[in-house]
Every structure is written in C-alpha cells, then in structure tokens.
mmCIF file of C-alpha atoms and ligand atoms in Angstrom:
data_model
loop_
_atom_site.group_PDB
_atom_site.id
_atom_site.type_symbol
_atom_site.label_atom_id
_atom_site.label_comp_id
_atom_site.label_asym_id
_atom_site.label_seq_id
_atom_site.Cartn_x
_atom_site.Cartn_y
_atom_site.Cartn_z
ATOM 1 C CA UNK A 20 110.519 110.287 126.504
ATOM 2 C CA UNK A 21 111.922 113.136 128.551
ATOM 3 C CA UNK A 22 111.957 113.620 132.403
ATOM 4 C CA UNK A 23 110.341 116.641 134.174
ATOM 5 C CA UNK A 24 111.769 116.643 137.563
ATOM 6 C CA UNK A 25 110.938 113.575 139.807
ATOM 7 C CA UNK A 26 106.995 113.174 139.093
ATOM 8 C CA UNK A 27 106.520 113.493 135.260
ATOM 9 C CA UNK A 28 107.483 112.125 132.005
ATOM 10 C CA UNK A 29 106.757 113.357 128.014
ATOM 11 C CA UNK A 30 106.022 110.729 126.095
ATOM 12 C CA UNK A 31 105.934 112.280 122.415
ATOM 13 C CA UNK A 32 105.739 110.523 119.194
ATOM 14 C CA UNK A 33 108.425 112.511 116.897
ATOM 15 C CA UNK A 34 107.161 111.147 113.914
ATOM 16 C CA UNK A 35 103.708 112.961 114.912
ATOM 17 C CA UNK A 36 100.733 110.852 116.068
ATOM 18 C CA UNK A 37 97.498 110.935 118.096
ATOM 19 C CA UNK A 38 97.857 109.879 121.942
ATOM 20 C CA UNK A 39 93.938 109.692 122.411
ATOM 21 C CA UNK A 40 93.597 106.058 122.563
ATOM 22 C CA UNK A 41 96.793 105.298 124.390
ATOM 23 C CA UNK A 42 95.858 107.572 127.005
ATOM 24 C CA UNK A 43 92.027 106.398 127.159
ATOM 25 C CA UNK A 44 93.031 102.553 127.535
ATOM 26 C CA UNK A 45 96.064 103.503 130.317
ATOM 27 C CA UNK A 46 93.298 105.685 132.100
ATOM 28 C CA UNK A 47 90.667 102.699 132.173
ATOM 29 C CA UNK A 48 92.992 100.190 133.141
ATOM 30 C CA UNK A 49 94.584 102.406 135.732
ATOM 31 C CA UNK A 50 90.828 102.536 136.969
ATOM 32 C CA UNK A 51 90.498 99.111 137.223
ATOM 33 C CA UNK A 52 93.524 98.365 139.678
ATOM 34 C CA UNK A 53 96.034 97.593 136.923
ATOM 35 C CA UNK A 54 99.127 98.890 137.624
ATOM 36 C CA UNK A 55 100.251 101.723 134.541
ATOM 37 C CA UNK A 56 101.615 105.069 134.807
ATOM 38 C CA UNK A 57 99.019 107.553 135.985
ATOM 39 C CA UNK A 58 98.106 109.488 132.546
ATOM 40 C CA UNK A 59 98.178 113.342 133.675
ATOM 41 C CA UNK A 60 97.325 114.722 130.368
ATOM 42 C CA UNK A 61 97.225 113.692 126.867
ATOM 43 C CA UNK A 62 96.807 115.775 123.267
ATOM 44 C CA UNK A 63 98.170 114.895 119.754
ATOM 45 C CA UNK A 64 101.328 113.479 119.768
ATOM 46 C CA UNK A 65 102.064 114.443 123.460
ATOM 47 C CA UNK A 66 101.274 112.058 126.929
ATOM 48 C CA UNK A 67 102.185 113.464 130.005
ATOM 49 C CA UNK A 68 102.599 110.476 132.874
ATOM 50 C CA UNK A 69 103.966 109.701 136.229
ATOM 51 C CA UNK A 70 107.461 109.261 136.186
ATOM 52 C CA UNK A 71 108.398 105.995 137.444
ATOM 53 C CA UNK A 72 110.901 105.072 139.785
ATOM 54 C CA UNK A 73 112.986 101.585 139.111
ATOM 55 C CA UNK A 74 114.407 99.619 136.375
ATOM 56 C CA UNK A 75 113.339 97.685 133.422
ATOM 57 C CA UNK A 76 112.478 93.705 134.147
ATOM 58 C CA UNK A 77 114.768 93.194 131.089
ATOM 59 C CA UNK A 78 117.493 95.348 133.186
ATOM 60 C CA UNK A 79 116.768 93.731 136.499
ATOM 61 C CA UNK A 80 117.191 89.878 134.763
ATOM 62 C CA UNK A 81 120.506 90.893 132.757
ATOM 63 C CA UNK A 82 121.375 92.596 136.389
ATOM 64 C CA UNK A 83 120.419 89.069 138.253
ATOM 65 C CA UNK A 84 118.014 90.813 140.698
ATOM 66 C CA UNK A 85 115.253 88.765 139.289
ATOM 67 C CA UNK A 86 115.447 84.954 138.198
ATOM 68 C CA UNK A 87 114.105 84.170 135.512
ATOM 69 C CA UNK A 88 111.502 81.742 136.444
ATOM 70 C CA UNK A 89 110.391 84.921 138.589
ATOM 71 C CA UNK A 90 110.932 87.131 135.319
ATOM 72 C CA UNK A 91 108.234 84.528 133.424
ATOM 73 C CA UNK A 92 105.632 84.636 136.594
ATOM 74 C CA UNK A 93 105.575 88.252 136.949
ATOM 75 C CA UNK A 94 104.543 88.725 132.926
ATOM 76 C CA UNK A 95 101.941 85.748 133.169
ATOM 77 C CA UNK A 96 100.295 87.388 136.669
ATOM 78 C CA UNK A 97 100.360 90.723 134.618
ATOM 79 C CA UNK A 98 98.372 88.934 131.238
ATOM 80 C CA UNK A 99 96.194 87.880 134.531
ATOM 81 C CA UNK A 100 95.287 90.412 135.911
ATOM 82 C CA UNK A 101 94.994 92.717 132.754
ATOM 83 C CA UNK A 102 92.557 89.814 131.700
ATOM 84 C CA UNK A 103 90.458 90.524 134.611
ATOM 85 C CA UNK A 104 89.641 93.995 133.649
ATOM 86 C CA UNK A 105 86.795 94.628 131.793
ATOM 87 C CA UNK A 106 86.817 95.453 128.031
ATOM 88 C CA UNK A 107 88.865 92.724 126.506
ATOM 89 C CA UNK A 108 92.049 95.375 126.683
ATOM 90 C CA UNK A 109 95.188 93.699 125.193
ATOM 91 C CA UNK A 110 98.541 95.528 125.424
ATOM 92 C CA UNK A 111 100.163 93.830 122.300
ATOM 93 C CA UNK A 112 103.811 94.220 123.619
ATOM 94 C CA UNK A 113 103.634 93.116 127.106
ATOM 95 C CA UNK A 114 107.711 92.016 127.275
ATOM 96 C CA UNK A 115 110.437 92.516 130.032
ATOM 97 C CA UNK A 116 111.420 95.953 128.218
ATOM 98 C CA UNK A 117 108.036 97.015 128.682
ATOM 99 C CA UNK A 118 107.447 96.302 132.420
ATOM 100 C CA UNK A 119 109.443 98.429 135.130
ATOM 101 C CA UNK A 120 109.944 96.637 138.268
ATOM 102 C CA UNK A 121 109.129 99.909 141.346
ATOM 103 C CA UNK A 122 108.152 100.552 145.066
ATOM 104 C CA UNK A 123 104.771 99.548 143.939
ATOM 105 C CA UNK A 124 105.351 96.198 142.296
ATOM 106 C CA UNK A 125 105.651 95.786 138.419
ATOM 107 C CA UNK A 126 104.241 98.398 136.267
ATOM 108 C CA UNK A 127 103.289 97.939 132.632
ATOM 109 C CA UNK A 128 104.759 100.730 130.092
ATOM 110 C CA UNK A 129 104.379 101.263 126.370
ATOM 111 C CA UNK A 130 100.557 100.637 125.724
ATOM 112 C CA UNK A 131 100.944 102.617 121.993
ATOM 113 C CA UNK A 132 99.860 99.143 120.584
ATOM 114 C CA UNK A 133 96.768 98.639 123.142
ATOM 115 C CA UNK A 134 93.571 98.313 121.406
ATOM 116 C CA UNK A 135 90.613 95.608 122.590
ATOM 117 C CA UNK A 136 90.450 91.708 121.287
ATOM 118 C CA UNK A 137 90.967 88.366 122.382
ATOM 119 C CA UNK A 138 92.819 88.135 125.601
ATOM 120 C CA UNK A 139 94.734 84.800 123.931
ATOM 121 C CA UNK A 140 96.689 86.777 121.238
ATOM 122 C CA UNK A 141 97.784 89.236 124.071
ATOM 123 C CA UNK A 142 99.344 85.856 126.013
ATOM 124 C CA UNK A 143 100.747 84.240 122.259
ATOM 125 C CA UNK A 144 102.261 87.493 121.360
ATOM 126 C CA UNK A 145 104.803 87.687 124.575
ATOM 127 C CA UNK A 146 105.203 83.851 124.435
ATOM 128 C CA UNK A 147 106.600 84.676 120.825
ATOM 129 C CA UNK A 148 108.335 87.763 121.372
ATOM 130 C CA UNK A 149 110.210 85.866 123.903
ATOM 131 C CA UNK A 150 111.125 82.898 121.444
ATOM 132 C CA UNK A 151 112.053 85.492 118.575
ATOM 133 C CA UNK A 152 115.053 86.633 121.216
ATOM 134 C CA UNK A 153 115.183 82.501 122.068
ATOM 135 C CA UNK A 154 115.691 81.312 118.154
ATOM 136 C CA UNK A 155 118.216 84.419 117.714
ATOM 137 C CA UNK A 156 121.744 82.204 117.614
ATOM 138 C CA UNK A 157 123.286 85.871 117.948
ATOM 139 C CA UNK A 158 121.333 87.379 120.687
ATOM 140 C CA UNK A 159 123.167 87.277 123.872
ATOM 141 C CA UNK A 160 119.809 87.235 126.056
ATOM 142 C CA UNK A 161 119.037 83.846 124.026
ATOM 143 C CA UNK A 162 119.458 81.680 127.218
ATOM 144 C CA UNK A 163 117.539 83.715 129.220
ATOM 145 C CA UNK A 164 114.936 84.343 126.590
ATOM 146 C CA UNK A 165 114.392 80.658 126.626
ATOM 147 C CA UNK A 166 113.762 80.537 130.720
ATOM 148 C CA UNK A 167 112.081 83.386 130.745
ATOM 149 C CA UNK A 168 109.888 81.860 128.230
ATOM 150 C CA UNK A 169 109.249 78.264 130.211
ATOM 151 C CA UNK A 170 108.494 80.270 132.784
ATOM 152 C CA UNK A 171 106.309 82.182 131.459
ATOM 153 C CA UNK A 172 104.175 79.310 129.797
ATOM 154 C CA UNK A 173 104.117 77.556 132.885
ATOM 155 C CA UNK A 174 102.295 80.295 134.801
ATOM 156 C CA UNK A 175 100.371 81.375 131.879
ATOM 157 C CA UNK A 176 98.408 78.409 130.669
ATOM 158 C CA UNK A 177 97.668 77.769 127.175
ATOM 159 C CA UNK A 178 99.072 80.688 124.617
ATOM 160 C CA UNK A 179 97.957 78.617 121.759
ATOM 161 C CA UNK A 180 94.655 80.173 121.535
ATOM 162 C CA UNK A 181 95.930 82.816 119.097
ATOM 163 C CA UNK A 182 99.307 82.106 117.851
ATOM 164 C CA UNK A 183 97.927 82.426 114.416
ATOM 165 C CA UNK A 184 97.067 86.353 115.274
ATOM 166 C CA UNK A 185 100.170 86.495 117.024
ATOM 167 C CA UNK A 186 102.388 85.217 114.216
ATOM 168 C CA UNK A 187 100.402 87.639 111.523
ATOM 169 C CA UNK A 188 101.074 90.915 114.000
ATOM 170 C CA UNK A 189 104.545 90.081 113.934
ATOM 171 C CA UNK A 190 105.007 89.226 110.216
ATOM 172 C CA UNK A 191 103.282 92.867 109.738
ATOM 173 C CA UNK A 192 105.652 94.844 111.907
ATOM 174 C CA UNK A 193 107.680 97.002 110.024
ATOM 175 C CA UNK A 194 110.502 97.050 113.109
ATOM 176 C CA UNK A 195 111.419 93.664 112.578
ATOM 177 C CA UNK A 196 114.385 92.561 110.347
ATOM 178 C CA UNK A 197 114.477 90.393 107.484
ATOM 179 C CA UNK A 198 116.400 88.046 109.323
ATOM 180 C CA UNK A 199 113.860 88.373 112.456
ATOM 181 C CA UNK A 200 110.787 87.974 110.158
ATOM 182 C CA UNK A 201 112.740 84.818 108.894
ATOM 183 C CA UNK A 202 112.617 83.000 112.261
ATOM 184 C CA UNK A 203 109.486 83.610 113.291
ATOM 185 C CA UNK A 204 108.478 79.862 112.470
ATOM 186 C CA UNK A 205 111.011 78.563 114.446
ATOM 187 C CA UNK A 206 109.934 80.821 116.773
ATOM 188 C CA UNK A 207 106.313 79.769 117.080
ATOM 189 C CA UNK A 208 107.500 76.048 116.990
ATOM 190 C CA UNK A 209 109.432 76.842 120.060
ATOM 191 C CA UNK A 210 106.479 77.887 122.129
ATOM 192 C CA UNK A 211 104.258 75.141 120.600
ATOM 193 C CA UNK A 212 107.055 72.644 121.730
ATOM 194 C CA UNK A 213 107.398 74.144 124.732
ATOM 195 C CA UNK A 214 104.029 74.084 125.786
HETATM 196 N N1 ATP B 319 106.662 106.172 133.188
HETATM 197 C C1 ATP B 319 107.848 106.767 133.086
HETATM 198 N N2 ATP B 319 108.555 106.607 134.077
HETATM 199 C C2 ATP B 319 109.961 106.250 134.160
HETATM 200 N N3 ATP B 319 110.492 106.268 132.953
HETATM 201 C C3 ATP B 319 109.673 106.013 132.030
HETATM 202 C C4 ATP B 319 108.240 105.802 131.859
HETATM 203 N N4 ATP B 319 107.741 105.554 130.608
HETATM 204 C C5 ATP B 319 108.916 104.633 129.782
HETATM 205 N N5 ATP B 319 110.511 105.021 130.751
HETATM 206 C C6 ATP B 319 111.460 105.077 130.325
HETATM 207 O O1 ATP B 319 111.753 104.823 128.652
HETATM 208 C C7 ATP B 319 111.828 103.763 128.542
HETATM 209 C C8 ATP B 319 111.444 103.295 127.296
HETATM 210 O O2 ATP B 319 109.787 103.902 127.315
HETATM 211 P P1 ATP B 319 108.813 102.909 126.162
HETATM 212 O O3 ATP B 319 109.080 101.509 126.374
HETATM 213 O O4 ATP B 319 107.922 103.197 126.527
HETATM 214 O O5 ATP B 319 109.017 103.569 124.745
HETATM 215 P P2 ATP B 319 110.011 102.729 123.587
HETATM 216 O O6 ATP B 319 110.965 102.150 124.291
HETATM 217 O O7 ATP B 319 110.475 103.857 122.890
HETATM 218 O O8 ATP B 319 108.971 102.292 122.938
HETATM 219 P P3 ATP B 319 109.431 100.735 121.678
HETATM 220 O O9 ATP B 319 109.690 99.885 123.021
HETATM 221 O O10 ATP B 319 108.016 100.484 120.917
HETATM 222 O O11 ATP B 319 110.592 101.004 121.423
HETATM 223 C C9 ATP B 319 111.885 103.046 129.674
HETATM 224 O O12 ATP B 319 112.954 101.501 129.294
HETATM 225 C C10 ATP B 319 112.044 103.603 130.867
HETATM 226 O O13 ATP B 319 113.265 103.040 130.764
HETATM 227 MG MG1 MG B 320 109.362 100.202 124.897
#
C-alpha cells in the first residue's frame, strides 16, 4: 500500500496479479451501500483507492478504544449488511485487521479473496479466524480474540452452516504456518462449543 497525499492510496501486488475481480466486487458492493473504499482506478496489479482515515479495528481494540463486545457486534453487523447486497458476495477475510474505523463508520478493506458463494461460509471463516488466534497459547491477543468471538457469535447467529468449507479454505491457505494448521481442529471445536 502506498499513500498519495490525503485522498488516494495505491494497492499493488509485487508478485503480479490481476485486480479486475477485486475492483469489480468493491464497486458492486459500494454501489449497494456497503462501506468500502471508493475505487478510482484498476489495471493489472494496481488498484487505486480512496484513502481512509482512521485505525484498524484491531488497533482500536488493542488501544481499548473499542470494547471486545462492540468489535464482535460490528463484525456481525458487517456480515449482515454484506448479505443484503445482491449477488451472494463473500469477503472471505473479514477480521479485525481488515476493518478500518473511520468517521463514516467501519469500512471493510482487503477484498483480494472476495468472490461469490454461500453466505454461511463467510461468517464461519470470521469465527474460525478469531478462534485460531484464541487457541494459540503464545498469541498476546488470545483472550481478546476469544471475547470478540463470543460477541460475534451471539450477534451473527448460526455460523456453522459451512464450517467444513471454512476449515478447508484455511487448511489450503499457504500463509498459515504448520503450527497454525495443526490447531485448526481445536479452533473449530472452540467455535462449535461457543455456539
Ligand atoms: N483504503 C485505505 N486507506 C488507508 N489505509 C489503508 C487502506 N487500505 C489499506 N490501508 C492500510 O494498509 C494496511 C494493509 O491493508 P490490507 O489489509 O488491504 O493489505 P494486507 O494487510 O497487505 O493484506 P493481508 O491482510 O492479506 O496481509 C491496513 O491495515 C491499513 O492500515
Ligand atoms: Mg489485510
């Protein structure tokens, strides 16, 4: 990410790639009132976006400027709003580091995994990602993650309609370490028992 003055950022993929789908989905959900950065241009590996002003939900929680309860509720509400957008759009990485708290409310960033699919998968993934932090004995945010998860599940309703799909996606994610993949079953159990 590169900032250009106050109003513009460039998201560019060093390893190459094609931002066409990412840009199209962001424009689509934005047109339907879902909070995303405005897309100013897209071509090849480059995505030109509205620069947001604020901090990530993760940072807001860390600084105790947002309670764990409110963080979980905001995440659930964002899923609910995304479900209201026509076309069964899934973000597939909707976690506290991909939400920016701005003057116009929470705004969702990082749409590179977005695609269409069953909405239950998106909710299950958020729960699983939170639980993966919560079951990591070395993670400094494990207690916070557990509390955000509890609030999220309470507000989101049943996240278990596609837990199999969520686990499969995380298992296939090359960014996860072997230790993290090894704790996936425990994370799933935590979500299921919290429900
Ligand atoms: N539109 C934006 N305006 C201002 N800052 C942004 C914007 N988009 C992203 N950022 C900043 O850049 C950081 C990283 O953004 P993003 O989550 O999109 O990429 P990433 O973290 O590299 O992707 P990944 O989460 O897959 O690692 C965010 O935490 C935020 O601080
Ligand atoms: Mg991100």
